[in-house]
Amino acid sequence: MLSPLGWLNAAAAVAVREIQRLLRTPQEIIVCGFLPIFWVLVVWMLLGNGIVTQVPTGIVDNDHSQLSRDVISKIDATRPVGLVPFASHSEADKALRNGTIYGFIEIPFGYSRDVTKGAGAPMVLYLDENRYAVAGTLQADLTSVATAISQERMIKTSMLTASGVKGAERLVTGLHSDFYALGNMQFSFLAFLGSNLVPGVIMLTGILSFVSSIVRENYQYRINDWFDTAKGSVTAALFGKLLPHFFFYSLLIASYIALFAGFGGFAPAGSLFIWFICGAACLAVMACTGVLIVGIAPNWRFALVVTSGYAAPALPFTGFSMPLDSMSEMARMFCKCLPLTWFIEGQTQQWTLGAKIWEMGTTFTAFAILAFIPLVIGIPIFKWKYGKFAKQEKILEAKHEL
């Protein structure tokens, strides 16, 4: 058994060996290094400035009155709406079904007359709710326009009833509400989607890099050379091999945080350092899980398939789109077993809510448990399995020498 200093020297020797081997295989540097950077930049460019603007939205004016034209001009002035006029409901509905517009607004016959009488005449909004992000944005902005129009009518009515300017102000103030969108005041999809997609890409490529670096020793028949470099210590062999990859992806996490909090202008309410620690903890869990996957997989191909199946579908279970509390009990249990879920939780606590370190006990406890369990189960299995592989490798080498 190695001393602590001997273990560190063995792990360092394995790390140096791993870096040297990476430098000798440019294709692996491309896959494990440049490819995740490429996809991060693709996601960033895909979302653009993140603001929904000029979405094609149909308008059907059945009233053709001065009031309906005034309403249309107010709707057209909103940021996300790009109005497309249609002569009838059927034309607008056909365009919606063809996918040329995202929805349409219909102003009914007699709209101006009913408003003047105070009877009320609702505008109707038709949306494709499967495009929930765009549909939600259009609905929120058009609701704000409708509320503003209603308040204007209330003010005019109040003035006519001789309640005066003060009375009108009291009426409008009583109906006023404040809405605080913490961390994303303009509802930028760059912050909403990018802050989940980008770390998802980093974590997926990270665990693939961890697993592929281990199984490479198997299909290249270099297990004995790897273990000899580690002085026979399996833990030093694993730690040293995964350390360069962990360091690289930690730099990616730091760059991602700088991209959003710095260049993107989404300043965090809490600590950048704690935010980064959450990302590094998530990567550490991915590395530990990779050891378990390699240990239980019957061969290296199956290990890569299981790795992709474990990490790739994680995004829907992070709670950023569908709240965890709205899921079934089984789905919530599965969510809590995924490290990306806890990274998104920790990111939210720092980026949006400004939580103190002592208020994040649940988050860091989850990271610790998710790292500890795969190591306790995975290392003995890995040691037994790769011990067999090492013996088989020696037998093959002996046959070749003969």
XYZ file of C-alpha atoms in Angstrom:
402
model
C 0.000 0.000 0.000
C 1.345 3.400 -0.978
C 2.033 6.167 1.515
C 0.063 9.423 1.054
C 3.071 11.044 -0.631
C 3.633 7.976 -2.792
C -0.045 7.979 -3.775
C 0.166 11.654 -4.822
C 3.317 10.974 -6.850
C 1.635 8.014 -8.565
C -1.486 10.059 -9.360
C 0.682 12.895 -10.721
C 2.608 10.435 -12.921
C -0.670 9.085 -14.334
C -1.906 12.634 -14.973
C 1.288 13.465 -16.878
C 0.934 10.214 -18.838
C -2.677 11.099 -19.720
C -1.704 14.577 -20.945
C 1.106 13.137 -23.059
C -1.210 10.588 -24.631
C -3.805 13.257 -25.370
C -1.172 15.381 -27.100
C -0.240 12.385 -29.273
C -3.879 11.886 -30.378
C -5.183 15.121 -31.968
C -8.564 13.526 -32.757
C -9.210 13.008 -29.032
C -8.329 16.621 -28.305
C -10.848 17.661 -30.952
C -13.609 15.431 -29.559
C -12.981 16.086 -25.867
C -11.753 19.670 -26.151
C -12.867 21.667 -29.154
C -16.205 19.916 -29.693
C -17.785 21.044 -26.383
C -16.468 24.573 -26.948
C -17.988 24.508 -30.442
C -21.410 23.448 -29.123
C -21.351 26.063 -26.357
C -20.734 28.758 -28.974
C -23.443 27.286 -31.224
C -25.996 27.497 -28.410
C -24.937 31.075 -27.657
C -25.225 32.150 -31.304
C -28.459 30.209 -31.782
C -30.220 32.196 -29.076
C -28.851 35.513 -30.373
C -29.777 38.395 -28.108
C -32.379 36.163 -26.457
C -35.248 38.606 -26.895
C -38.381 37.546 -28.765
C -39.061 40.229 -31.391
C -41.415 40.655 -34.335
C -42.975 37.196 -34.149
C -45.440 36.826 -37.076
C -48.882 37.185 -35.465
C -52.098 37.441 -37.431
C -54.739 40.120 -36.843
C -58.368 39.871 -37.949
C -60.310 43.123 -37.549
C -64.018 42.369 -37.914
C -65.091 45.735 -36.468
C -63.170 48.189 -38.709
C -63.767 51.048 -36.271
C -61.587 53.836 -34.955
C -61.353 52.035 -31.612
C -60.306 48.716 -33.180
C -57.626 50.488 -35.245
C -56.376 52.161 -32.056
C -56.154 48.766 -30.341
C -54.259 47.322 -33.310
C -51.727 50.169 -33.233
C -51.094 49.550 -29.514
C -50.594 45.818 -30.107
C -48.272 46.506 -33.051
C -46.130 48.716 -30.823
C -45.237 45.818 -28.501
C -41.803 44.268 -28.876
C -42.593 40.608 -29.652
C -45.467 41.125 -32.104
C -45.111 41.491 -35.857
C -48.691 41.870 -37.063
C -49.851 40.187 -40.285
C -53.359 41.313 -41.382
C -55.970 38.777 -42.527
C -59.413 39.401 -43.964
C -61.202 36.621 -42.085
C -60.924 34.058 -39.308
C -60.629 31.188 -41.793
C -57.636 32.794 -43.571
C -55.809 33.378 -40.296
C -56.605 29.867 -39.066
C -55.245 28.380 -42.307
C -52.003 30.391 -41.936
C -51.673 29.160 -38.327
C -52.097 25.547 -39.449
C -49.520 26.071 -42.228
C -47.037 27.399 -39.682
C -46.585 30.822 -41.294
C -47.785 32.591 -38.117
C -47.505 31.675 -34.440
C -51.008 32.800 -33.532
C -53.633 35.387 -34.360
C -55.850 37.951 -32.655
C -59.476 38.414 -33.632
C -61.399 41.612 -32.858
C -65.144 40.748 -32.926
C -67.976 42.496 -34.765
C -69.498 45.340 -32.750
C -66.384 45.729 -30.618
C -66.523 49.532 -30.563
C -70.281 49.559 -29.889
C -70.033 47.128 -26.962
C -67.097 48.969 -25.421
C -68.984 52.256 -25.639
C -71.991 50.684 -23.894
C -69.760 49.165 -21.237
C -70.958 45.660 -22.110
C -67.455 44.402 -22.815
C -66.281 42.779 -25.999
C -63.306 40.463 -25.568
C -60.618 40.103 -28.174
C -59.789 36.462 -28.867
C -56.226 35.183 -29.035
C -55.489 31.888 -30.828
C -52.109 30.312 -30.074
C -50.188 27.123 -30.749
C -49.450 26.138 -27.140
C -46.986 23.451 -28.248
C -44.627 26.352 -28.901
C -45.051 27.254 -25.270
C -42.124 29.677 -25.012
C -43.310 31.924 -27.851
C -46.977 31.422 -26.967
C -46.334 32.400 -23.341
C -44.465 35.534 -24.383
C -47.219 36.634 -26.791
C -49.906 35.911 -24.220
C -48.134 37.872 -21.476
C -47.471 40.922 -23.669
C -50.959 40.993 -25.193
C -52.490 40.631 -21.730
C -50.479 43.680 -20.651
C -51.813 45.630 -23.644
C -55.395 44.588 -22.856
C -54.915 45.597 -19.207
C -53.578 49.008 -20.238
C -56.557 49.548 -22.572
C -58.973 48.561 -19.775
C -57.327 51.014 -17.395
C -57.689 53.798 -19.975
C -61.412 53.057 -20.193
C -61.716 53.089 -16.401
C -60.015 56.462 -16.218
C -62.372 57.911 -18.854
C -65.413 56.445 -17.085
C -64.222 57.768 -13.747
C -63.744 61.247 -15.195
C -67.289 61.166 -16.638
C -68.751 60.303 -13.221
C -67.205 63.465 -11.767
C -64.818 61.611 -9.481
C -62.066 63.793 -10.884
C -58.406 63.161 -11.553
C -57.700 62.029 -7.959
C -60.520 59.507 -8.086
C -59.247 58.131 -11.381
C -55.735 57.815 -9.928
C -57.050 55.923 -6.893
C -58.987 53.552 -9.148
C -56.002 52.760 -11.342
C -53.613 52.465 -8.360
C -55.935 49.970 -6.721
C -55.725 47.737 -9.790
C -51.978 48.117 -10.253
C -49.684 45.172 -9.488
C -45.909 44.830 -9.383
C -44.154 41.933 -11.124
C -40.519 41.171 -10.364
C -38.764 38.757 -12.740
C -35.742 37.948 -10.585
C -32.556 37.455 -12.591
C -34.213 37.909 -15.993
C -36.070 41.214 -16.137
C -36.476 41.245 -19.929
C -37.293 37.523 -20.123
C -34.319 36.782 -22.316
C -34.298 33.278 -23.759
C -30.511 33.484 -23.718
C -30.715 33.459 -19.918
C -33.733 31.149 -19.723
C -32.602 28.443 -22.168
C -28.870 29.087 -22.486
C -28.260 28.827 -18.741
C -29.602 25.271 -18.880
C -28.537 24.096 -22.337
C -24.912 25.210 -22.049
C -24.133 23.470 -18.731
C -26.063 20.450 -20.018
C -23.723 20.267 -23.020
C -20.656 20.712 -20.800
C -21.725 17.985 -18.356
C -22.644 15.549 -21.130
C -19.339 15.974 -22.962
C -17.563 15.922 -19.593
C -18.825 12.485 -18.552
C -18.213 11.149 -22.078
C -14.651 12.411 -21.807
C -14.191 10.780 -18.380
C -15.541 7.408 -19.539
C -13.769 7.393 -22.914
C -10.417 8.159 -21.245
C -10.801 5.083 -19.027
C -12.067 2.639 -21.646
C -9.327 3.769 -24.040
C -6.863 1.777 -21.919
C -9.021 -1.285 -22.481
C -9.396 -1.281 -26.247
C -5.784 -0.163 -26.748
C -4.520 -2.904 -24.413
C -2.592 -0.497 -22.194
C -4.109 -1.386 -18.797
C -0.908 -2.857 -17.330
C 1.132 0.146 -18.444
C -1.482 2.417 -16.831
C -1.491 0.483 -13.535
C 2.319 0.263 -13.482
C 2.515 4.043 -13.801
C 0.156 4.271 -10.799
C 2.389 1.881 -8.792
C -0.490 -0.596 -8.644
C -2.913 1.783 -6.931
C -6.312 1.711 -8.650
C -7.486 4.917 -6.954
C -4.310 6.767 -8.005
C -4.743 5.418 -11.538
C -8.331 6.698 -11.739
C -7.660 10.025 -10.016
C -4.623 10.823 -12.154
C -6.346 9.841 -15.389
C -9.491 11.901 -14.739
C -7.720 14.949 -13.277
C -6.657 16.591 -16.606
C -10.171 16.168 -18.006
C -11.720 17.530 -14.807
C -9.417 20.553 -14.928
C -10.298 21.275 -18.565
C -14.055 21.065 -17.998
C -13.760 23.163 -14.830
C -12.208 25.846 -17.041
C -15.214 25.465 -19.364
C -17.582 25.962 -16.424
C -15.660 29.078 -15.382
C -15.805 30.366 -18.973
C -19.540 29.674 -19.131
C -20.117 31.668 -15.935
C -17.964 34.511 -17.250
C -19.864 34.413 -20.550
C -23.254 34.831 -18.910
C -22.442 36.912 -15.848
C -19.864 39.087 -17.608
C -20.216 39.320 -21.374
C -23.944 38.503 -21.350
C -24.636 41.090 -18.661
C -26.679 38.789 -16.401
C -25.065 39.834 -13.133
C -25.509 37.335 -10.275
C -27.192 38.241 -7.014
C -24.820 35.943 -5.102
C -21.251 34.684 -5.322
C -19.518 33.775 -8.581
C -17.147 31.537 -6.637
C -19.944 29.471 -5.051
C -21.619 29.259 -8.465
C -18.360 27.841 -9.866
C -18.038 25.413 -6.930
C -21.496 24.047 -7.792
C -20.304 23.436 -11.361
C -17.088 21.762 -10.192
C -19.070 19.593 -7.744
C -21.385 18.515 -10.566
C -18.367 17.584 -12.698
C -16.925 15.586 -9.797
C -20.190 13.623 -9.539
C -20.031 12.976 -13.293
C -16.491 11.615 -12.898
C -17.510 9.323 -10.022
C -20.552 8.119 -11.961
C -18.304 7.423 -14.943
C -16.190 5.089 -12.785
C -19.328 3.170 -11.779
C -20.574 2.939 -15.378
C -17.234 1.620 -16.629
C -17.175 -0.868 -13.759
C -20.608 -2.384 -14.409
C -20.598 -2.213 -18.234
C -19.638 -5.557 -19.843
C -17.497 -3.859 -22.516
C -16.259 -0.416 -23.497
C -18.886 0.097 -26.234
C -21.694 -0.577 -23.799
C -20.091 1.826 -21.323
C -20.260 4.688 -23.835
C -23.889 3.869 -24.693
C -24.897 3.802 -21.008
C -23.053 7.082 -20.432
C -24.971 8.819 -23.219
C -28.267 7.355 -22.019
C -27.575 8.548 -18.470
C -26.502 12.109 -19.185
C -28.195 13.141 -22.439
C -31.871 13.139 -21.271
C -31.090 15.000 -18.021
C -32.240 18.476 -19.130
C -36.037 17.941 -18.923
C -35.595 16.692 -15.351
C -33.774 19.758 -14.011
C -37.017 21.613 -13.277
C -36.224 24.637 -15.440
C -39.205 24.041 -17.760
C -41.484 21.666 -15.879
C -41.496 22.302 -12.086
C -40.297 19.313 -10.090
C -43.305 19.566 -7.772
C -45.626 19.158 -10.751
C -44.019 15.843 -11.747
C -44.998 12.405 -10.521
C -43.330 10.983 -7.436
C -41.212 8.574 -9.500
C -40.078 11.393 -11.810
C -39.092 13.568 -8.825
C -37.052 10.713 -7.354
C -35.267 10.279 -10.681
C -34.625 14.030 -10.918
C -32.921 14.056 -7.538
C -30.510 11.357 -8.714
C -29.199 13.547 -11.541
C -26.299 15.908 -10.712
C -27.373 18.428 -13.369
C -30.612 18.979 -11.408
C -28.617 20.046 -8.375
C -26.294 22.229 -10.441
C -29.304 24.121 -11.827
C -30.597 24.406 -8.243
C -27.269 25.769 -6.986
C -26.956 28.078 -9.988
C -30.407 29.504 -9.302
C -29.555 30.028 -5.637
C -26.495 32.102 -6.558
C -27.420 33.729 -9.870
C -30.978 34.727 -9.057
C -31.615 34.481 -5.326
C -28.266 35.418 -3.770
C -28.312 32.559 -1.232
C -25.607 32.348 1.427
C -23.352 29.306 1.569
C -25.044 28.032 4.741
C -28.415 28.180 2.971
C -27.216 25.672 0.363
C -26.733 22.700 2.662
C -29.232 20.533 0.780
C -27.544 21.233 -2.556
C -24.021 20.365 -1.439
C -25.227 17.376 0.585
C -26.865 16.028 -2.578
C -23.597 16.465 -4.499
C -21.691 14.635 -1.744
C -24.134 11.702 -1.698
C -24.227 11.433 -5.503
C -20.407 11.289 -5.578
C -19.955 8.977 -2.586
C -22.362 6.196 -3.617
C -20.889 5.591 -7.134
C -17.356 5.551 -5.691
C -18.167 3.107 -2.891
C -19.914 0.744 -5.306
C -17.889 1.437 -8.440
C -14.253 1.239 -7.275
C -14.385 -2.376 -5.957
C -16.219 -3.521 -9.103
C -13.798 -1.601 -11.322
C -10.784 -3.018 -9.466
C -12.037 -6.598 -9.855
C -13.055 -6.175 -13.503
C -9.945 -4.346 -14.711
C -7.781 -6.735 -12.708
C -9.169 -9.509 -14.893
C -8.574 -7.404 -18.015
C -4.962 -6.814 -16.926
C -4.369 -10.567 -16.510
C -5.895 -11.272 -19.930
C -3.688 -8.574 -21.407
C -0.566 -10.199 -19.918
C -1.575 -13.584 -21.349
C -1.980 -12.031 -24.816
C 1.384 -10.306 -24.518
C 3.024 -13.596 -23.526
C 1.487 -15.355 -26.551
C 2.788 -12.633 -28.860
C 6.298 -13.027 -27.424
C 6.171 -16.745 -28.163
